[in-house]
Amino acid sequence: MKTIIPSDISALQLQQVMQTAIAPRPIALASTINAKGEVNLSPFSFFNMFSTVPPVVIISPSTRVRDNTTKHTLENLKEVPELVIGNVNFEIVQQVSLASTEYEKGVNEFIKSGLTMRPAELVKPPLIAESPVNFECKVMEIKSLGNLGGAGNLVIAEIFKIHINEKYLDEAGNLNQKKLDLVARLGSNFYSRNNESNIFEVPKPLVTKGIGYERLPEPIRKSDVFTGNDLGMLANIEILPTGSFSSEKEVHLLAQNYLKNNEIENAWKVLKSD
Amino acid sequence: MKTIIPSDISALQLQQVMQTAIAPRPIALASTINAKGEVNLSPFSFFNMFSTVPPVVIISPSTRVRDNTTKHTLENLKEVPELVIGNVNFEIVQQVSLASTEYEKGVNEFIKSGLTMRPAELVKPPLIAESPVNFECKVMEIKSLGNLGGAGNLVIAEIFKIHINEKYLDEAGNLNQKKLDLVARLGSNFYSRNNESNIFEVPKPLVTKGIGYERLPEPIRKSDVFTGNDLGMLANIEILPTGSFSSEKEVHLLAQNYLKNNEIENAWKVLKSD
């Protein structure tokens, strides 16, 4: 184990460690406006949803680690506490990256990035036509977390209207996760795509309560074949089958193959030795 | 465009739309302890970093949309305002899912999931031995966002110590993003893996200020060949080359091929028609 005390390393090093370990982060493309009516567009990966009722999101326009300067988004939100957040998919990632350029105050990054403004209905800043989903938000609170370069500024905002591009809906009218192909930020210059190539399913253990790892029969728990993930899947069964269990390597490999296909019942069936 | 007013749909429907659109979300595996010394382990995807100096993370143990009950994590944090957050990679995703089971109060999900407790150095809850990175945190503030089922509870916490499993370091001692293979949560039962199969690089436009989309020469900006991403890459050049530019489809396809390999200079070279 390598141990780090945050105050012992530089802010840039700390940022690098945190941004690599706390990833992938969803991207908010934030559209804001100042009192003069000048529009700003900028991406933020210090972003997430934190509540459904009421629907609340947070972005954090931090001061820059480099020189402790403030982002125009934060200045705008202090003047006009409303914003539109668009999500970001692979189709627009290069334009979104261009919008993160530090242009002078007053420069409209919609124009610079070639993304399209559309009037919002409840708030002053414009919608982003190319974002698959737009959220019209009003600021509940801005909370500064410090004074030094790299200090976050929590912008806690409530969602009042959601716009969805119908292109990303399935036949039942629900958002199609894989078709969205959302991109996320990781450390350094890394982004990730999220589509059918890397999305997988883990059924939620909400209805049933799995027996748990510690109640797995010893021949299974101590097997050299099974990984932690395999044992996690087996331990999610609600009632342990009665009888005794095989400790044969070949049987365990067979069960493991069932687990690869999410066939937990079949895995348990072959594991029974009587 | 499909438009939704959050208060017009059920909390479950709203949660589904938000969790699909605001994704992928990083996962915090939160280890907490109550006044009696009973340990709890539970995953949260309403989680992110929001500040580097000081290093601040937020998780939100929401009340359940289903029945407005509270999670044990939140109860523990009100008794002992310290937590360990471990990140989650593909190797442990099934065990982490098992830890999300709603076991009775006092049940230790480390035991149920087969994950291993290790003593922390500055806080009472244990580290998670299998997490690639562990953060020892102290709670700065708990902020409730509402009273109904689905209401978030912001747990704003500062990081005081970071532990990294050396297996995930590269030769220079830095965290290797692709080797980490972090998993994230999306809508429904979906997770995503983040490794070399889906991670890509976009150089940050920090040193240079790109000319911007609106200053691209017309034959290029109005081309039928180029996508928004192509134009975003071309507009990231600092100084527009002098001379005139081709509007030939074949030339544009050739330039597009260069862009696919991140060769922006070469793309501009072929686009020049004189």
Tab-separated table of C-alpha atoms in Angstrom, chain A residues 217 219-220 241-247 268-274:
chain	number	residue	atom	x	y	z
A	217	PRO	CA	-20.363	-24.045	1.949
A	219	PRO	CA	-15.770	-26.497	-0.454
A	220	ILE	CA	-17.060	-23.570	-2.509
A	241	PRO	CA	-29.760	-25.698	-1.472
A	242	THR	CA	-29.743	-28.635	0.970
A	243	GLY	CA	-27.287	-31.529	0.703
A	244	SER	CA	-23.547	-31.582	0.167
A	245	PHE	CA	-21.360	-29.834	-2.399
A	246	SER	CA	-18.562	-30.847	-4.719
A	247	SER	CA	-14.988	-29.700	-4.187
A	268	TRP	CA	-25.743	-24.184	-7.964
A	269	LYS	CA	-27.247	-27.289	-9.623
A	270	VAL	CA	-23.883	-28.608	-10.827
A	271	LEU	CA	-22.226	-27.764	-7.516
A	272	LYS	CA	-24.527	-30.147	-5.642
A	273	SER	CA	-22.764	-33.484	-5.235
A	274	ASP	CA	-25.770	-35.652	-4.358
